[in-house]
């Protein structure tokens, strides 16, 4: 304790010393006098002392093993409560669904648009979560599959007039094929090496799109892509926004449903095992090639589908939408929320997309605040906001739980 | 082939180091065989070659297939070897720490199940039935090893001895014809070791499978095994019954200073 105080004191004195020239001395060039603002020094000293002390206290608390052992994270407690009380779970799902459905009634087009984007990122996050969170393959080129989907629709629509609903599965399938194409050369790679190759893959796709003018119209992109068609209805701009929003709500629910099932299936378990220990996983009879390729292909499928939606929603795309930054944002969603956790990824996407949007009033500071929050997160909760929660099996009569 | 596993002239080089040097070994059905030797003798490397983690430099590894013919499994991927009926554990425990105990065992079942992606997505009747059956079978295995209470715990939360047992449970779930155990008693106290001895014998008797085990605990080895192979510096220096081995001068020399009469 006294040691902590001493350390904080030391930090405070250092900072007082370091900031002395700028914070204390003020030269008045008109009267050629020097102002000594000693109060500033006191503020900095006290501020740094308190800040450093709190920081140390938090770090200590985090590393303290006795606290850690019986401490069940809030997110785990909520999840296990919901798993044990299906009624409560249904109720919560119902409330959330009702809120989602009523949302456009109370909000303007701007808000609906932001929310639609957030839903898209939830799906992208859930797709990448298969690759990174479940199978443990660090993929930094995920946006490439998003681009494949977007360009598939843009090109097929502008050249051949194919409709959104026809291209949607084509875009997904094409992205899956690209996922396998990327998967093959990187089968043997892990961790950093895998990250570098996937990063390169993402950049290659973007550069091809940027430079192959005859095919993709280069940096100027493709404009005039048709919006999705809803039962042939003539929709106004606002109605179209609403319609796309509802479509995304439906997609999100379907994705959550499917990813949840995948996660608790034979193949989902194999992904987890692959993430936990590749050698043991193979020795227990799981084929590495198949399992990895399946993760890449399925993850890419969702990116491809979202790519098609993105192209249809904005009706204009160019390679600038598919930079590394985009991959980084999607990856942050997965890491921030909690790898391998569906509620985590949803929360992560909402925070990553909505927070910067609603923090616009902080103008330039918003990115700094945001970056600071991310750093704090990684120091204090490296496992993400929502801890991974494993399902319990039960055999005595309640067999449907195994299916649920 | 009457033997369940037959290894002939197995050699494994790591660069200039010959970790395993033309070792011959066989295991008959339902036999308990021990592989012993001082540290660094090449025992684990031998296991890794047999189970496909390393591709041996030379030699033949033959496994009897269901039809009774011998299959050469050199260069098979580890999962193919497991499908052929060799289940193993690891010297330095390699569980899946963030999966539950039951899920760990269900990973072992993986290669005996057949659900595909569509089955996972739409969860048809067949898939559901298969999953339920697998979970039940795995639960039964846990019961056999006395781990059923910890079924929903994360594997990393188990005490050390139970983690070793869970490795055995996971290997059993692969429905092996032969279990390869790499130092199953390492880190256990004498009481736990005695229990483990009974457990291994019981597994052999109830499951009717062969067991090949690496172990440093001489009491366990002498009590349990029907035949013993001794390795030193990559070579097989002796094989025979526990009695032969106990009195073999070569073995005593290799173990000089170590007590094999325990
Ligand atoms: N992957 C590897 N690359 C290079 N050398 C290796 C490798 N694996 C093992 N060796 C070497 O092979 C020799 C045999 O090692 P091995 O692990 O098989 O011994 P062991 O008999 O299992 O010993 P212990 O009883 O300590 O487990 C050692 O000298 C070891 O350093
Ligand atoms: Mg060893």
XYZ file of C-alpha atoms and ligand atoms in Angstrom:
698
model
C 0.000 0.000 0.000
C 2.665 2.524 1.037
C 4.656 1.316 -1.932
C 1.758 2.119 -4.219
C 1.496 5.606 -2.726
C 5.213 6.147 -3.171
C 5.050 5.007 -6.797
C 2.122 7.308 -7.519
C 3.944 10.136 -5.768
C 6.967 9.523 -7.938
C 4.830 9.614 -11.072
C 3.214 12.860 -9.883
C 6.571 14.537 -9.247
C 7.886 13.421 -12.619
C 4.904 14.864 -14.390
C 5.089 18.117 -12.452
C 8.715 18.379 -13.514
C 8.075 17.458 -17.142
C 5.150 19.813 -17.615
C 6.810 22.639 -15.694
C 8.007 24.586 -18.781
C 4.652 24.588 -20.534
C 2.185 24.599 -17.686
C 3.824 26.885 -15.168
C 5.940 29.412 -16.996
C 4.074 31.824 -19.174
C 6.012 34.529 -20.958
C 4.078 37.660 -21.659
C 5.771 39.007 -24.771
C 4.044 42.374 -24.659
C 5.121 43.440 -21.179
C 8.208 41.235 -21.286
C 7.314 39.673 -17.973
C 7.095 36.065 -16.787
C 4.004 34.783 -15.105
C 4.469 31.871 -12.669
C 1.296 29.788 -12.551
C 2.086 27.611 -9.546
C -1.516 26.541 -9.182
C -1.228 24.574 -12.438
C 1.622 22.589 -10.963
C -0.503 21.695 -7.948
C -3.382 20.613 -10.200
C -1.120 18.379 -12.270
C 0.545 16.916 -9.195
C -2.741 16.050 -7.501
C -4.340 14.878 -10.752
C -1.506 12.548 -11.717
C -1.219 11.252 -8.150
C -4.876 10.312 -7.953
C -4.951 8.997 -11.519
C -1.884 6.852 -11.065
C -3.136 5.527 -7.748
C -6.494 4.502 -9.191
C -4.801 2.928 -12.212
C -2.523 0.873 -9.970
C -5.376 -0.139 -7.764
C -7.375 -1.349 -10.765
C -4.397 -3.248 -12.166
C -3.834 -4.893 -8.797
C -7.430 -5.846 -8.462
C -7.329 -7.379 -11.910
C -4.264 -9.502 -11.165
C -5.320 -10.500 -7.688
C -5.928 -14.263 -7.869
C -8.164 -14.528 -4.784
C -10.659 -12.096 -6.235
C -10.496 -13.767 -9.612
C -11.246 -17.286 -8.540
C -14.843 -17.163 -7.351
C -15.690 -14.102 -9.333
C -18.307 -14.918 -11.963
C -18.520 -12.151 -14.566
C -21.876 -10.385 -14.785
C -22.247 -11.367 -18.435
C -21.808 -15.056 -17.561
C -24.358 -14.779 -14.776
C -26.906 -13.217 -17.102
C -26.257 -15.833 -19.762
C -26.559 -18.775 -17.400
C -29.732 -17.291 -15.906
C -31.224 -17.038 -19.395
C -30.104 -20.555 -20.280
C -31.827 -21.913 -17.195
C -35.011 -19.882 -17.605
C -36.269 -20.333 -21.132
C -39.310 -18.188 -20.304
C -37.162 -15.214 -19.378
C -35.139 -15.779 -22.511
C -38.239 -15.821 -24.703
C -39.517 -12.684 -22.987
C -36.253 -10.854 -23.535
C -36.174 -11.933 -27.175
C -39.748 -10.742 -27.584
C -39.033 -7.324 -26.087
C -35.930 -6.868 -28.233
C -37.790 -7.900 -31.359
C -40.686 -5.561 -30.606
C -38.230 -2.719 -30.011
C -36.505 -3.454 -33.314
C -39.791 -3.589 -35.202
C -41.167 -0.382 -33.704
C -37.908 1.507 -34.091
C -38.680 3.096 -37.505
C -42.013 4.462 -36.250
C -40.328 6.765 -33.764
C -37.108 7.563 -35.568
C -36.186 9.641 -38.589
C -34.514 8.332 -41.710
C -31.061 9.327 -40.480
C -31.390 7.219 -37.321
C -32.812 4.299 -39.255
C -29.905 4.418 -41.640
C -27.362 4.344 -38.836
C -29.142 1.421 -37.304
C -29.266 -0.443 -40.594
C -25.521 -0.015 -40.865
C -25.126 -1.289 -37.298
C -27.164 -4.375 -38.193
C -24.940 -4.972 -41.210
C -21.900 -4.839 -38.985
C -23.514 -7.244 -36.531
C -23.811 -9.747 -39.368
C -20.288 -9.077 -40.611
C -19.053 -9.469 -37.035
C -20.915 -12.749 -36.613
C -19.435 -14.013 -39.880
C -15.894 -13.072 -38.915
C -16.584 -14.498 -35.479
C -16.794 -17.941 -37.069
C -13.274 -17.577 -38.432
C -11.602 -15.629 -35.628
C -13.693 -16.297 -32.554
C -14.618 -19.935 -33.047
C -11.891 -21.403 -35.235
C -9.202 -19.063 -33.893
C -7.847 -18.113 -37.323
C -6.770 -14.482 -37.301
C -8.112 -13.102 -40.579
C -7.190 -9.513 -41.423
C -8.514 -9.604 -44.977
C -12.151 -10.261 -44.248
C -13.264 -7.194 -46.176
C -12.115 -8.897 -49.386
C -15.151 -11.196 -49.229
C -17.384 -8.211 -48.563
C -15.950 -6.664 -51.713
C -16.529 -9.858 -53.684
C -20.197 -9.786 -52.749
C -20.591 -6.080 -53.474
C -18.924 -6.255 -56.884
C -20.823 -9.401 -57.781
C -24.105 -7.558 -57.411
C -22.842 -4.306 -58.903
C -21.516 -5.985 -62.048
C -24.314 -8.479 -62.551
C -26.901 -5.781 -61.967
C -25.460 -3.003 -64.116
C -24.365 -5.331 -66.948
C -27.102 -7.937 -67.008
C -29.863 -6.317 -64.987
C -30.010 -9.222 -62.562
C -32.130 -8.545 -59.509
C -31.026 -8.319 -55.905
C -32.708 -11.492 -54.747
C -31.155 -13.556 -57.534
C -27.665 -12.215 -56.931
C -27.830 -12.518 -53.150
C -27.121 -16.283 -53.085
C -24.665 -15.955 -55.986
C -22.689 -13.335 -54.043
C -22.653 -15.521 -50.951
C -21.535 -18.575 -52.902
C -18.842 -16.677 -54.777
C -17.485 -15.291 -51.516
C -17.431 -18.829 -50.082
C -15.375 -19.959 -53.081
C -12.958 -17.095 -52.485
C -12.838 -18.148 -48.835
C -11.709 -21.604 -49.875
C -9.230 -20.094 -52.348
C -7.700 -18.111 -49.494
C -7.956 -21.077 -47.162
C -5.875 -23.497 -49.201
C -2.537 -21.684 -49.170
C -2.809 -20.722 -45.509
C -3.769 -24.132 -44.118
C -0.431 -24.586 -42.427
C -0.131 -21.055 -41.102
C -1.106 -19.860 -37.674
C -1.246 -16.624 -35.716
C 0.929 -13.809 -37.017
C 1.811 -15.543 -40.274
C -1.799 -16.225 -41.077
C -2.663 -12.621 -40.227
C -0.048 -11.297 -42.652
C -1.147 -13.523 -45.541
C -4.818 -12.706 -45.070
C -3.936 -9.019 -44.865
C -2.131 -9.387 -48.182
C -5.090 -11.205 -49.693
C -7.427 -8.375 -48.720
C -5.126 -5.816 -50.287
C -4.728 -7.859 -53.479
C -8.473 -7.958 -54.013
C -8.735 -4.214 -53.438
C -5.812 -3.459 -55.766
C -7.263 -5.652 -58.492
C -10.557 -3.785 -58.222
C -8.734 -0.471 -58.290
C -6.588 -1.225 -61.319
C -8.583 -3.510 -63.560
C -10.501 -0.733 -65.258
C -12.281 -2.811 -67.888
C -13.704 -5.115 -65.278
C -14.462 -2.980 -62.237
C -14.231 0.603 -63.557
C -11.210 1.202 -61.314
C -11.183 3.815 -58.570
C -14.232 5.606 -59.945
C -16.350 2.625 -58.997
C -19.766 1.588 -60.203
C -22.791 3.843 -59.894
C -26.477 3.420 -60.554
C -26.859 0.036 -58.914
C -30.501 -0.900 -58.379
C -31.933 -0.840 -54.892
C -33.426 -4.124 -53.758
C -36.820 -4.842 -55.158
C -39.583 -5.646 -52.665
C -42.414 -7.565 -54.350
C -42.270 -5.089 -57.226
C -43.613 -2.246 -55.077
C -42.883 1.368 -55.990
C -41.248 2.720 -52.842
C -40.410 6.296 -51.949
C -36.963 7.070 -50.581
C -38.149 6.909 -46.979
C -40.116 3.742 -47.549
C -37.045 2.181 -49.135
C -35.008 3.058 -46.030
C -37.622 1.393 -43.869
C -37.819 -1.643 -46.114
C -34.068 -2.160 -46.100
C -34.093 -1.753 -42.343
C -36.703 -4.485 -41.938
C -34.846 -6.697 -44.363
C -31.719 -6.294 -42.257
C -33.614 -7.098 -39.071
C -34.752 -10.324 -40.705
C -31.238 -11.126 -41.958
C -29.801 -10.462 -38.517
C -32.250 -12.785 -36.822
C -31.593 -15.514 -39.367
C -27.846 -15.084 -38.976
C -27.984 -15.215 -35.180
C -30.128 -18.312 -35.425
C -27.788 -20.085 -37.849
C -24.547 -19.060 -36.176
C -25.939 -20.183 -32.833
C -26.744 -23.558 -34.296
C -23.389 -23.880 -36.004
C -21.637 -23.031 -32.778
C -23.345 -25.843 -30.903
C -22.992 -28.476 -33.581
C -20.430 -31.110 -34.408
C -18.619 -28.738 -36.712
C -18.773 -25.858 -34.226
C -17.178 -27.987 -31.551
C -14.465 -28.953 -34.015
C -13.744 -25.246 -34.644
C -13.421 -24.602 -30.938
C -11.091 -27.552 -30.545
C -9.019 -26.294 -33.444
C -8.733 -22.911 -31.733
C -7.821 -24.422 -28.383
C -5.166 -26.910 -29.480
C -4.492 -27.775 -33.086
C -2.360 -30.859 -32.423
C -4.687 -32.408 -29.870
C -7.593 -31.625 -32.172
C -6.048 -33.553 -35.046
C -4.998 -36.380 -32.771
C -8.621 -36.723 -31.663
C -9.698 -37.407 -35.195
C -10.623 -34.013 -36.593
C -9.401 -33.299 -40.099
C -7.626 -29.965 -40.051
C -7.978 -29.169 -43.747
C -11.708 -29.701 -43.870
C -12.425 -27.888 -40.632
C -10.362 -24.828 -41.520
C -11.710 -24.553 -45.049
C -15.231 -24.832 -43.731
C -14.596 -21.967 -41.302
C -13.145 -19.761 -44.046
C -15.926 -20.596 -46.473
C -18.785 -20.052 -44.030
C -17.304 -16.859 -42.607
C -16.840 -15.528 -46.127
C -20.408 -16.420 -47.103
C -21.854 -13.916 -44.665
C -19.452 -11.235 -45.812
C -20.484 -11.925 -49.403
C -24.180 -11.639 -48.563
C -23.582 -8.353 -46.761
C -21.548 -7.128 -49.710
C -24.560 -7.614 -51.964
C -26.752 -5.763 -49.466
C -24.212 -2.959 -49.181
C -24.042 -2.451 -52.947
C -27.837 -2.449 -53.179
C -28.273 -0.091 -50.254
C -25.781 2.574 -51.355
C -26.295 2.021 -55.114
C -22.707 3.148 -55.596
C -19.513 1.291 -54.713
C -15.828 1.862 -55.277
C -12.683 0.177 -53.933
C -12.309 2.854 -51.243
C -15.114 1.166 -49.297
C -13.051 -1.984 -48.926
C -9.830 -0.841 -47.308
C -7.977 -2.496 -44.475
C -9.646 -0.102 -42.041
C -12.913 -1.892 -42.720
C -11.400 -5.273 -41.835
C -9.934 -3.712 -38.711
C -13.326 -2.363 -37.622
C -14.996 -5.731 -38.073
C -12.177 -7.431 -36.207
C -12.461 -4.884 -33.394
C -16.157 -5.700 -33.126
C -15.330 -9.350 -32.557
C -12.483 -8.709 -30.138
C -14.246 -5.944 -28.213
C -17.440 -7.918 -27.798
C -15.795 -11.160 -26.820
C -14.443 -13.771 -29.175
C -16.819 -16.586 -29.890
C -19.795 -15.004 -28.135
C -22.878 -14.037 -30.146
C -24.245 -11.485 -27.624
C -20.702 -10.173 -27.370
C -20.403 -9.571 -31.094
C -23.809 -7.851 -31.164
C -22.820 -5.580 -28.312
C -19.446 -4.979 -29.935
C -21.037 -3.959 -33.227
C -23.503 -1.613 -31.554
C -20.711 0.060 -29.593
C -18.277 0.251 -32.503
C -20.807 1.659 -34.950
C -23.289 3.627 -32.848
C -20.911 5.212 -30.343
C -18.717 7.094 -32.839
C -21.910 8.136 -34.603
C -23.577 9.549 -31.487
C -20.363 11.048 -30.197
C -20.241 13.450 -33.124
C -20.932 16.279 -30.677
C -17.454 15.693 -29.273
C -16.224 16.397 -32.816
C -12.456 15.853 -33.064
C -12.188 14.297 -29.652
C -14.445 11.373 -30.423
C -11.744 9.243 -32.012
C -9.387 9.941 -29.113
C -12.051 9.016 -26.575
C -12.849 5.956 -28.589
C -9.207 4.897 -28.898
C -8.674 5.468 -25.190
C -11.686 3.329 -24.368
C -10.341 0.523 -26.554
C -6.948 0.635 -24.834
C -8.588 0.517 -21.408
C -10.699 -2.414 -22.564
C -7.726 -4.402 -23.719
C -5.904 -3.772 -20.441
C -8.761 -4.637 -18.132
C -10.914 -7.026 -20.115
C -8.795 -8.635 -22.802
C -11.370 -11.414 -23.198
C -13.924 -8.868 -24.436
C -17.074 -7.429 -22.914
C -19.062 -10.639 -22.866
C -17.318 -13.775 -21.690
C -17.737 -16.919 -23.637
C -20.478 -19.052 -22.190
C -20.569 -22.763 -22.882
C -23.811 -24.607 -23.143
C -24.735 -27.287 -20.658
C -26.180 -30.539 -21.870
C -28.985 -32.308 -20.134
C -30.370 -35.741 -20.826
C -33.118 -36.372 -18.375
C -36.354 -35.866 -20.251
C -35.566 -32.345 -21.432
C -34.137 -33.494 -24.703
C -35.384 -30.485 -26.595
C -32.894 -28.355 -24.692
C -30.198 -30.163 -26.548
C -31.862 -28.996 -29.694
C -32.584 -25.493 -28.437
C -2.717 -59.880 -38.949
C -3.016 -61.201 -35.430
C -1.317 -58.201 -33.849
C -3.259 -55.010 -33.446
C -0.157 -52.894 -34.007
C 3.120 -53.911 -35.523
C 6.083 -51.568 -35.864
C 9.154 -52.630 -37.824
C 12.481 -50.782 -37.917
C 10.950 -47.440 -36.999
C 13.485 -44.622 -37.328
C 12.983 -40.919 -36.758
C 15.651 -38.309 -37.424
C 15.467 -34.685 -36.337
C 18.191 -33.129 -38.476
C 21.301 -34.909 -37.229
C 19.623 -36.332 -34.138
C 18.310 -39.886 -34.373
C 15.557 -39.812 -31.756
C 14.207 -43.280 -32.598
C 16.540 -45.869 -34.077
C 15.063 -48.940 -35.833
C 12.661 -49.946 -33.108
C 10.502 -53.057 -33.472
C 7.384 -53.474 -31.397
C 4.067 -55.259 -31.530
C 0.924 -55.255 -29.455
C -1.633 -58.042 -29.438
C -5.339 -57.471 -28.911
C -6.338 -56.798 -25.291
C -2.734 -56.683 -24.144
C -1.249 -54.129 -21.748
C 2.246 -53.240 -22.901
C 4.601 -50.687 -21.357
C 7.285 -48.667 -23.057
C 9.883 -47.429 -20.593
C 13.266 -45.771 -20.697
C 15.225 -42.884 -19.221
C 14.357 -39.273 -20.057
C 15.036 -38.395 -23.671
C 15.055 -42.037 -24.746
C 12.662 -41.311 -27.585
C 9.462 -42.781 -26.170
C 7.230 -39.794 -26.886
C 8.764 -39.444 -30.323
C 7.877 -43.082 -30.953
C 4.256 -42.343 -29.999
C 4.203 -39.274 -32.215
C 5.391 -41.318 -35.177
C 2.809 -44.026 -34.607
C -0.066 -41.548 -34.243
C 0.866 -39.544 -37.324
C 2.078 -36.361 -35.662
C 5.520 -37.008 -37.178
C 6.179 -38.851 -40.411
C 8.896 -41.395 -39.618
C 12.154 -41.341 -41.566
C 12.173 -45.104 -42.065
C 10.263 -48.197 -41.068
C 6.758 -49.586 -41.217
C 3.807 -49.026 -38.954
C 1.115 -51.594 -39.530
C -2.336 -51.533 -37.997
C -4.844 -54.318 -38.396
C -7.972 -53.169 -40.166
C -11.474 -54.287 -39.342
C -11.292 -56.973 -42.015
C -8.132 -58.327 -40.384
C -5.626 -57.270 -43.041
C -2.658 -55.065 -42.175
C -2.661 -51.415 -43.232
C 0.555 -49.420 -43.429
C -0.182 -46.058 -41.810
C 3.138 -44.256 -42.336
C 2.440 -40.678 -43.358
C -1.244 -40.846 -42.478
C -2.597 -37.642 -40.984
C -3.229 -37.907 -37.220
C -6.994 -37.899 -37.716
C -6.768 -40.808 -40.173
C -4.711 -42.769 -37.650
C -7.343 -42.080 -35.004
C -10.048 -43.274 -37.384
C -8.058 -46.497 -37.762
C -8.520 -47.110 -34.047
C -5.515 -45.668 -32.228
C -6.510 -43.217 -29.467
C -3.883 -41.373 -27.479
C -3.179 -39.064 -24.568
C -0.385 -36.542 -24.207
C 2.495 -36.334 -21.749
C 1.959 -32.599 -21.250
C -1.817 -32.456 -20.922
C -3.428 -31.105 -24.082
C -7.073 -30.661 -23.244
C -9.272 -27.969 -24.758
C -9.221 -25.676 -21.708
C -12.151 -23.397 -22.595
C -14.552 -26.168 -23.488
C -16.585 -28.083 -20.948
C -15.562 -31.531 -19.807
C -18.365 -33.138 -21.780
C -17.500 -31.159 -24.908
C -13.896 -32.312 -24.608
C -15.071 -35.900 -24.704
C -17.459 -35.140 -27.559
C -14.509 -33.943 -29.617
C -13.191 -37.469 -29.300
C -16.489 -38.704 -30.747
C -16.175 -36.357 -33.714
C -14.717 -38.887 -36.134
C -17.518 -41.374 -35.401
C -20.282 -38.866 -36.171
C -21.449 -37.728 -39.549
C -23.482 -34.484 -39.202
C -22.659 -31.995 -41.952
C -23.194 -28.261 -42.267
C -26.768 -28.542 -43.449
C -27.507 -30.842 -40.548
C -26.045 -28.264 -38.196
C -28.064 -25.416 -39.725
C -31.420 -27.130 -40.014
C -30.978 -29.620 -37.194
C -33.038 -32.353 -38.761
C -34.196 -35.378 -36.842
C -31.189 -37.477 -37.753
C -28.720 -34.840 -36.582
C -30.589 -34.294 -33.325
C -30.699 -38.003 -32.626
C -27.011 -38.359 -33.403
C -26.064 -35.457 -31.132
C -28.152 -36.776 -28.283
C -26.713 -40.248 -28.658
C -23.165 -38.890 -28.772
C -23.730 -36.755 -25.676
C -25.150 -39.713 -23.828
C -22.325 -42.028 -24.816
C -19.778 -39.438 -23.770
C -21.561 -38.984 -20.466
C -21.338 -42.745 -19.937
C -17.600 -42.624 -20.559
C -17.301 -39.843 -17.980
C -19.240 -41.990 -15.525
C -16.806 -44.842 -16.077
C -13.925 -42.561 -15.154
C -15.816 -40.944 -12.273
C -15.855 -37.516 -13.870
C -19.597 -37.161 -14.507
C -20.064 -34.593 -11.716
C -17.693 -32.212 -13.467
C -19.540 -32.652 -16.780
C -20.344 -28.941 -17.269
C -17.143 -27.523 -15.782
C -14.540 -25.992 -18.047
C -11.708 -28.467 -18.530
C -9.204 -25.926 -17.227
C -10.992 -25.842 -13.843
C -10.410 -29.537 -13.145
C -7.766 -30.640 -10.657
C -4.631 -32.028 -12.232
C -5.380 -35.718 -11.691
C -8.833 -35.332 -13.203
C -7.373 -33.591 -16.231
C -5.244 -36.684 -16.850
C -8.345 -38.848 -16.551
C -10.247 -36.574 -18.897
C -7.531 -37.102 -21.496
C -8.158 -40.819 -21.209
C -11.920 -40.280 -21.470
C -11.452 -38.199 -24.598
C -9.248 -40.864 -26.172
C -11.804 -43.549 -25.277
C -14.510 -41.576 -27.063
C -12.674 -42.092 -30.351
C -13.689 -45.761 -29.995
C -10.137 -47.057 -30.215
C -8.918 -50.600 -30.640
C -5.832 -49.544 -28.788
C -5.055 -46.747 -26.334
C -1.659 -45.089 -26.256
C -1.087 -43.412 -22.889
C 1.920 -41.125 -22.507
C 2.842 -41.005 -18.805
C -0.720 -41.179 -17.455
C 0.515 -41.156 -13.839
C 2.871 -38.181 -14.170
C 2.283 -35.726 -11.346
C -0.098 -38.004 -9.441
C 0.387 -38.896 -5.788
C 0.823 -42.594 -4.767
C -2.847 -42.938 -3.859
C -3.997 -41.578 -7.219
C -1.466 -43.786 -8.995
C -2.908 -46.907 -7.395
C -6.399 -45.843 -8.466
C -5.120 -45.193 -11.970
C -3.614 -48.684 -12.110
C -7.007 -50.181 -11.332
C -8.687 -47.844 -13.766
C -6.428 -48.795 -16.668
C -6.899 -52.479 -16.031
C -10.647 -51.991 -15.779
C -10.713 -50.123 -19.073
C -8.855 -52.948 -20.758
C -11.253 -55.518 -19.297
C -14.524 -53.738 -19.993
C -13.664 -52.164 -23.345
C -11.630 -55.128 -24.552
C -8.947 -52.920 -26.022
C -5.166 -53.062 -26.051
C -3.129 -50.503 -24.102
C 0.375 -49.276 -24.811
C 1.664 -46.960 -22.110
C 4.763 -44.929 -21.419
C 5.468 -44.566 -17.727
C 8.247 -43.726 -15.313
C 6.465 -45.072 -12.252
C 8.008 -48.556 -12.013
C 5.467 -49.827 -9.530
C 2.642 -49.083 -11.939
C 4.550 -50.536 -14.873
C 5.472 -53.748 -13.081
C 1.970 -54.210 -11.661
C 0.093 -53.523 -14.810
C 1.955 -54.606 -17.887
C 2.099 -58.019 -19.434
C 5.090 -57.138 -21.563
C 7.603 -54.313 -21.382
C 9.777 -52.638 -23.995
C 12.806 -50.657 -22.846
C 14.315 -47.868 -24.923
C 17.504 -45.942 -24.430
C 19.069 -43.397 -26.774
C 16.453 -44.130 -29.371
C 17.135 -47.854 -29.463
C 15.208 -50.741 -28.062
C 17.522 -52.344 -25.531
C 15.211 -55.011 -24.149
C 11.738 -56.485 -24.223
C 9.999 -59.187 -22.231
C 7.888 -59.892 -19.197
C 8.217 -57.694 -16.112
C 10.333 -60.393 -14.504
C 12.759 -60.543 -17.457
C 13.096 -56.787 -17.481
C 13.701 -56.503 -13.767
C 16.696 -58.823 -14.047
C 18.069 -57.632 -17.360
C 21.614 -56.265 -16.867
C 21.317 -53.892 -19.856
C 18.229 -52.336 -18.386
C 19.803 -51.999 -14.969
C 22.752 -50.273 -16.584
C 20.534 -47.830 -18.486
C 18.684 -47.027 -15.303
C 21.857 -46.977 -13.182
C 21.093 -45.091 -10.033
C 17.355 -45.438 -10.550
C 15.371 -47.921 -8.571
C 13.455 -50.350 -10.741
C 12.655 -52.750 -7.925
C 10.097 -50.390 -6.496
N 10.382 -31.997 -32.541
C 11.656 -32.306 -32.173
N 12.687 -31.714 -32.801
C 13.965 -32.014 -32.448
N 14.294 -32.886 -31.484
C 13.298 -33.511 -30.823
C 11.922 -33.244 -31.129
N 11.158 -33.994 -30.312
C 12.003 -34.677 -29.525
N 13.289 -34.401 -29.826
C 14.471 -34.996 -29.199
O 14.353 -36.390 -29.301
C 14.840 -37.029 -28.131
C 13.780 -37.926 -27.566
O 12.741 -37.147 -27.002
P 11.385 -37.757 -26.420
O 10.513 -36.634 -26.054
O 10.857 -38.727 -27.371
O 11.904 -38.478 -25.103
P 11.067 -39.280 -24.019
O 11.599 -40.645 -24.012
O 9.628 -39.106 -24.233
O 11.529 -38.551 -22.700
P 10.689 -38.207 -21.374
O 10.690 -39.412 -20.538
O 11.453 -37.101 -20.758
O 9.337 -37.788 -21.813
C 15.261 -35.918 -27.184
O 16.671 -35.771 -27.266
C 14.541 -34.717 -27.713
O 15.296 -33.554 -27.469
Mg 8.076 -38.274 -23.255
